[in-house]
Amino acid sequence: MLGVIVFAHGSRDPLWRLPVESVAQQIARSDPAAAVSCAYLELCEPDMATAARQMVARGATRVRVLPLFFGMGKHAREDLPLLMAELAATHPQVAFEQLPTAGEDPRLTALLAHIALETPA
């Protein structure tokens, strides 16, 4: 079973989570067979280890991590690879895949450019 963890920084502000959760909901609607969860680096629950543990308990054998970071900063460049290594060591029977950060996807940057230039209705 495929699992997808939408991974973001985290915030104390509960409204901050809404767009992150919206991405997870869209993934779940697009593939109802996939297990989908959010995880946060700090300030929010669940953390990555908890989200992965729950996903594996649901039967996930392949887990993709989508980092919702716009740039390739310290969290994406250093912290996330360490977390990914911990997941692989904790769950050796599961294939974990780290996707590029959201901001590295040219489709997202093209969409943002389109939004910026779009004429309002």
PDB file of N, CA, C and O in Angstrom, residues 52-95:
ATOM      1  N   ALA A  52       4.676   8.235  10.463  1.00  0.00           N
ATOM      2  CA  ALA A  52       5.151   7.037   9.764  1.00  0.00           C
ATOM      3  C   ALA A  52       4.717   5.770  10.491  1.00  0.00           C
ATOM      4  O   ALA A  52       4.269   4.795   9.859  1.00  0.00           O
ATOM      5  N   ARG A  53       4.842   5.750  11.806  1.00  0.00           N
ATOM      6  CA  ARG A  53       4.451   4.579  12.593  1.00  0.00           C
ATOM      7  C   ARG A  53       2.962   4.267  12.374  1.00  0.00           C
ATOM      8  O   ARG A  53       2.574   3.117  12.169  1.00  0.00           O
ATOM      9  N   GLN A  54       2.120   5.298  12.387  1.00  0.00           N
ATOM     10  CA  GLN A  54       0.687   5.100  12.163  1.00  0.00           C
ATOM     11  C   GLN A  54       0.410   4.598  10.751  1.00  0.00           C
ATOM     12  O   GLN A  54      -0.441   3.730  10.541  1.00  0.00           O
ATOM     13  N   MET A  55       1.144   5.123   9.792  1.00  0.00           N
ATOM     14  CA  MET A  55       0.950   4.722   8.404  1.00  0.00           C
ATOM     15  C   MET A  55       1.359   3.260   8.186  1.00  0.00           C
ATOM     16  O   MET A  55       0.667   2.506   7.505  1.00  0.00           O
ATOM     17  N   VAL A  56       2.484   2.869   8.771  1.00  0.00           N
ATOM     18  CA  VAL A  56       2.944   1.487   8.662  1.00  0.00           C
ATOM     19  C   VAL A  56       1.937   0.552   9.347  1.00  0.00           C
ATOM     20  O   VAL A  56       1.633  -0.531   8.833  1.00  0.00           O
ATOM     21  N   ALA A  57       1.394   0.973  10.474  1.00  0.00           N
ATOM     22  CA  ALA A  57       0.389   0.169  11.178  1.00  0.00           C
ATOM     23  C   ALA A  57      -0.863  -0.025  10.321  1.00  0.00           C
ATOM     24  O   ALA A  57      -1.542  -1.051  10.437  1.00  0.00           O
ATOM     25  N   ARG A  58      -1.142   0.942   9.444  1.00  0.00           N
ATOM     26  CA  ARG A  58      -2.297   0.829   8.534  1.00  0.00           C
ATOM     27  C   ARG A  58      -1.993  -0.043   7.328  1.00  0.00           C
ATOM     28  O   ARG A  58      -2.869  -0.301   6.505  1.00  0.00           O
ATOM     29  N   GLY A  59      -0.722  -0.472   7.177  1.00  0.00           N
ATOM     30  CA  GLY A  59      -0.370  -1.380   6.088  1.00  0.00           C
ATOM     31  C   GLY A  59       0.481  -0.793   4.987  1.00  0.00           C
ATOM     32  O   GLY A  59       0.711  -1.455   3.973  1.00  0.00           O
ATOM     33  N   ALA A  60       0.961   0.432   5.148  1.00  0.00           N
ATOM     34  CA  ALA A  60       1.792   1.033   4.096  1.00  0.00           C
ATOM     35  C   ALA A  60       3.112   0.277   3.966  1.00  0.00           C
ATOM     36  O   ALA A  60       3.768  -0.020   4.960  1.00  0.00           O
ATOM     37  N   THR A  61       3.465  -0.029   2.728  1.00  0.00           N
ATOM     38  CA  THR A  61       4.739  -0.693   2.447  1.00  0.00           C
ATOM     39  C   THR A  61       5.675   0.210   1.653  1.00  0.00           C
ATOM     40  O   THR A  61       6.850  -0.093   1.492  1.00  0.00           O
ATOM     41  N   ARG A  62       5.124   1.298   1.153  1.00  0.00           N
ATOM     42  CA  ARG A  62       5.888   2.300   0.395  1.00  0.00           C
ATOM     43  C   ARG A  62       5.366   3.665   0.824  1.00  0.00           C
ATOM     44  O   ARG A  62       4.162   3.916   0.748  1.00  0.00           O
ATOM     45  N   VAL A  63       6.265   4.527   1.285  1.00  0.00           N
ATOM     46  CA  VAL A  63       5.850   5.833   1.800  1.00  0.00           C
ATOM     47  C   VAL A  63       6.643   6.928   1.101  1.00  0.00           C
ATOM     48  O   VAL A  63       7.872   6.916   1.100  1.00  0.00           O
ATOM     49  N   ARG A  64       5.920   7.861   0.510  1.00  0.00           N
ATOM     50  CA  ARG A  64       6.520   9.032  -0.131  1.00  0.00           C
ATOM     51  C   ARG A  64       6.335  10.227   0.801  1.00  0.00           C
ATOM     52  O   ARG A  64       5.243  10.435   1.315  1.00  0.00           O
ATOM     53  N   VAL A  65       7.403  11.004   0.985  1.00  0.00           N
ATOM     54  CA  VAL A  65       7.345  12.182   1.834  1.00  0.00           C
ATOM     55  C   VAL A  65       7.422  13.413   0.942  1.00  0.00           C
ATOM     56  O   VAL A  65       8.399  13.596   0.202  1.00  0.00           O
ATOM     57  N   LEU A  66       6.380  14.226   0.991  1.00  0.00           N
ATOM     58  CA  LEU A  66       6.302  15.464   0.213  1.00  0.00           C
ATOM     59  C   LEU A  66       6.630  16.640   1.128  1.00  0.00           C
ATOM     60  O   LEU A  66       5.806  17.030   1.958  1.00  0.00           O
ATOM     61  N   PRO A  67       7.835  17.220   1.008  1.00  0.00           N
ATOM     62  CA  PRO A  67       8.196  18.351   1.867  1.00  0.00           C
ATOM     63  C   PRO A  67       7.592  19.653   1.330  1.00  0.00           C
ATOM     64  O   PRO A  67       7.908  20.085   0.226  1.00  0.00           O
ATOM     65  N   LEU A  68       6.720  20.250   2.117  1.00  0.00           N
ATOM     66  CA  LEU A  68       6.111  21.517   1.707  1.00  0.00           C
ATOM     67  C   LEU A  68       6.988  22.693   2.151  1.00  0.00           C
ATOM     68  O   LEU A  68       6.571  23.531   2.943  1.00  0.00           O
ATOM     69  N   PHE A  69       8.195  22.706   1.628  1.00  0.00           N
ATOM     70  CA  PHE A  69       9.116  23.822   1.825  1.00  0.00           C
ATOM     71  C   PHE A  69       9.294  24.459   0.466  1.00  0.00           C
ATOM     72  O   PHE A  69       9.409  23.760  -0.545  1.00  0.00           O
ATOM     73  N   PHE A  70       9.323  25.781   0.429  1.00  0.00           N
ATOM     74  CA  PHE A  70       9.469  26.440  -0.860  1.00  0.00           C
ATOM     75  C   PHE A  70      10.917  26.414  -1.332  1.00  0.00           C
ATOM     76  O   PHE A  70      11.190  26.277  -2.510  1.00  0.00           O
ATOM     77  N   GLY A  71      11.841  26.540  -0.411  1.00  0.00           N
ATOM     78  CA  GLY A  71      13.247  26.527  -0.775  1.00  0.00           C
ATOM     79  C   GLY A  71      13.973  25.351  -0.165  1.00  0.00           C
ATOM     80  O   GLY A  71      13.440  24.623   0.659  1.00  0.00           O
ATOM     81  N   MET A  72      15.196  25.178  -0.582  1.00  0.00           N
ATOM     82  CA  MET A  72      16.026  24.076  -0.105  1.00  0.00           C
ATOM     83  C   MET A  72      16.883  24.578   1.045  1.00  0.00           C
ATOM     84  O   MET A  72      18.105  24.606   0.986  1.00  0.00           O
ATOM     85  N   GLY A  73      16.246  24.996   2.138  1.00  0.00           N
ATOM     86  CA  GLY A  73      16.952  25.504   3.308  1.00  0.00           C
ATOM     87  C   GLY A  73      17.453  24.386   4.201  1.00  0.00           C
ATOM     88  O   GLY A  73      17.414  23.201   3.841  1.00  0.00           O
ATOM     89  N   LYS A  74      17.896  24.767   5.376  1.00  0.00           N
ATOM     90  CA  LYS A  74      18.496  23.817   6.318  1.00  0.00           C
ATOM     91  C   LYS A  74      17.557  22.656   6.653  1.00  0.00           C
ATOM     92  O   LYS A  74      18.000  21.506   6.725  1.00  0.00           O
ATOM     93  N   HIS A  75      16.284  22.937   6.854  1.00  0.00           N
ATOM     94  CA  HIS A  75      15.363  21.860   7.219  1.00  0.00           C
ATOM     95  C   HIS A  75      15.278  20.808   6.115  1.00  0.00           C
ATOM     96  O   HIS A  75      15.307  19.610   6.395  1.00  0.00           O
ATOM     97  N   ALA A  76      15.174  21.246   4.871  1.00  0.00           N
ATOM     98  CA  ALA A  76      15.068  20.304   3.754  1.00  0.00           C
ATOM     99  C   ALA A  76      16.417  19.671   3.431  1.00  0.00           C
ATOM    100  O   ALA A  76      16.481  18.498   3.057  1.00  0.00           O
ATOM    101  N   ARG A  77      17.481  20.433   3.581  1.00  0.00           N
ATOM    102  CA  ARG A  77      18.812  19.967   3.191  1.00  0.00           C
ATOM    103  C   ARG A  77      19.466  19.087   4.262  1.00  0.00           C
ATOM    104  O   ARG A  77      20.171  18.139   3.943  1.00  0.00           O
ATOM    105  N   GLU A  78      19.196  19.381   5.547  1.00  0.00           N
ATOM    106  CA  GLU A  78      19.884  18.659   6.620  1.00  0.00           C
ATOM    107  C   GLU A  78      18.935  17.861   7.518  1.00  0.00           C
ATOM    108  O   GLU A  78      19.163  16.682   7.760  1.00  0.00           O
ATOM    109  N   ASP A  79      17.894  18.516   8.028  1.00  0.00           N
ATOM    110  CA  ASP A  79      17.010  17.851   8.994  1.00  0.00           C
ATOM    111  C   ASP A  79      16.206  16.713   8.369  1.00  0.00           C
ATOM    112  O   ASP A  79      16.112  15.619   8.941  1.00  0.00           O
ATOM    113  N   LEU A  80      15.618  16.957   7.218  1.00  0.00           N
ATOM    114  CA  LEU A  80      14.761  15.945   6.603  1.00  0.00           C
ATOM    115  C   LEU A  80      15.527  14.684   6.210  1.00  0.00           C
ATOM    116  O   LEU A  80      15.045  13.578   6.490  1.00  0.00           O
ATOM    117  N   PRO A  81      16.708  14.769   5.613  1.00  0.00           N
ATOM    118  CA  PRO A  81      17.434  13.526   5.316  1.00  0.00           C
ATOM    119  C   PRO A  81      17.741  12.695   6.571  1.00  0.00           C
ATOM    120  O   PRO A  81      17.700  11.456   6.524  1.00  0.00           O
ATOM    121  N   LEU A  82      18.006  13.355   7.693  1.00  0.00           N
ATOM    122  CA  LEU A  82      18.227  12.625   8.945  1.00  0.00           C
ATOM    123  C   LEU A  82      16.950  11.911   9.384  1.00  0.00           C
ATOM    124  O   LEU A  82      16.990  10.752   9.814  1.00  0.00           O
ATOM    125  N   LEU A  83      15.832  12.601   9.290  1.00  0.00           N
ATOM    126  CA  LEU A  83      14.551  11.979   9.639  1.00  0.00           C
ATOM    127  C   LEU A  83      14.245  10.799   8.725  1.00  0.00           C
ATOM    128  O   LEU A  83      13.757   9.753   9.180  1.00  0.00           O
ATOM    129  N   MET A  84      14.544  10.950   7.444  1.00  0.00           N
ATOM    130  CA  MET A  84      14.305   9.866   6.488  1.00  0.00           C
ATOM    131  C   MET A  84      15.164   8.649   6.830  1.00  0.00           C
ATOM    132  O   MET A  84      14.689   7.513   6.761  1.00  0.00           O
ATOM    133  N   ALA A  85      16.411   8.878   7.210  1.00  0.00           N
ATOM    134  CA  ALA A  85      17.299   7.773   7.594  1.00  0.00           C
ATOM    135  C   ALA A  85      16.775   7.068   8.835  1.00  0.00           C
ATOM    136  O   ALA A  85      16.821   5.827   8.935  1.00  0.00           O
ATOM    137  N   GLU A  86      16.250   7.835   9.794  1.00  0.00           N
ATOM    138  CA  GLU A  86      15.673   7.240  11.002  1.00  0.00           C
ATOM    139  C   GLU A  86      14.453   6.389  10.658  1.00  0.00           C
ATOM    140  O   GLU A  86      14.271   5.304  11.222  1.00  0.00           O
ATOM    141  N   LEU A  87      13.627   6.874   9.732  1.00  0.00           N
ATOM    142  CA  LEU A  87      12.450   6.095   9.332  1.00  0.00           C
ATOM    143  C   LEU A  87      12.861   4.781   8.696  1.00  0.00           C
ATOM    144  O   LEU A  87      12.293   3.724   9.004  1.00  0.00           O
ATOM    145  N   ALA A  88      13.842   4.833   7.810  1.00  0.00           N
ATOM    146  CA  ALA A  88      14.306   3.620   7.133  1.00  0.00           C
ATOM    147  C   ALA A  88      14.892   2.619   8.130  1.00  0.00           C
ATOM    148  O   ALA A  88      14.686   1.410   7.996  1.00  0.00           O
ATOM    149  N   ALA A  89      15.603   3.126   9.138  1.00  0.00           N
ATOM    150  CA  ALA A  89      16.185   2.234  10.145  1.00  0.00           C
ATOM    151  C   ALA A  89      15.111   1.637  11.048  1.00  0.00           C
ATOM    152  O   ALA A  89      15.188   0.469  11.438  1.00  0.00           O
ATOM    153  N   THR A  90      14.095   2.420  11.373  1.00  0.00           N
ATOM    154  CA  THR A  90      13.025   1.964  12.258  1.00  0.00           C
ATOM    155  C   THR A  90      12.083   0.999  11.558  1.00  0.00           C
ATOM    156  O   THR A  90      11.554   0.076  12.175  1.00  0.00           O
ATOM    157  N   HIS A  91      11.862   1.225  10.264  1.00  0.00           N
ATOM    158  CA  HIS A  91      10.908   0.407   9.487  1.00  0.00           C
ATOM    159  C   HIS A  91      11.624  -0.152   8.250  1.00  0.00           C
ATOM    160  O   HIS A  91      11.334   0.263   7.116  1.00  0.00           O
ATOM    161  N   PRO A  92      12.546  -1.104   8.422  1.00  0.00           N
ATOM    162  CA  PRO A  92      13.332  -1.591   7.282  1.00  0.00           C
ATOM    163  C   PRO A  92      12.496  -2.301   6.212  1.00  0.00           C
ATOM    164  O   PRO A  92      12.941  -2.425   5.065  1.00  0.00           O
ATOM    165  N   GLN A  93      11.300  -2.732   6.554  1.00  0.00           N
ATOM    166  CA  GLN A  93      10.436  -3.421   5.605  1.00  0.00           C
ATOM    167  C   GLN A  93       9.678  -2.447   4.691  1.00  0.00           C
ATOM    168  O   GLN A  93       8.992  -2.869   3.769  1.00  0.00           O
ATOM    169  N   VAL A  94       9.812  -1.151   4.940  1.00  0.00           N
ATOM    170  CA  VAL A  94       9.075  -0.135   4.199  1.00  0.00           C
ATOM    171  C   VAL A  94      10.056   0.654   3.314  1.00  0.00           C
ATOM    172  O   VAL A  94      11.149   1.009   3.749  1.00  0.00           O
ATOM    173  N   ALA A  95       9.651   0.920   2.088  1.00  0.00           N
ATOM    174  CA  ALA A  95      10.456   1.751   1.177  1.00  0.00           C
ATOM    175  C   ALA A  95      10.028   3.209   1.356  1.00  0.00           C
ATOM    176  O   ALA A  95       8.881   3.556   1.078  1.00  0.00           O
TER     177      ALA A  95
END
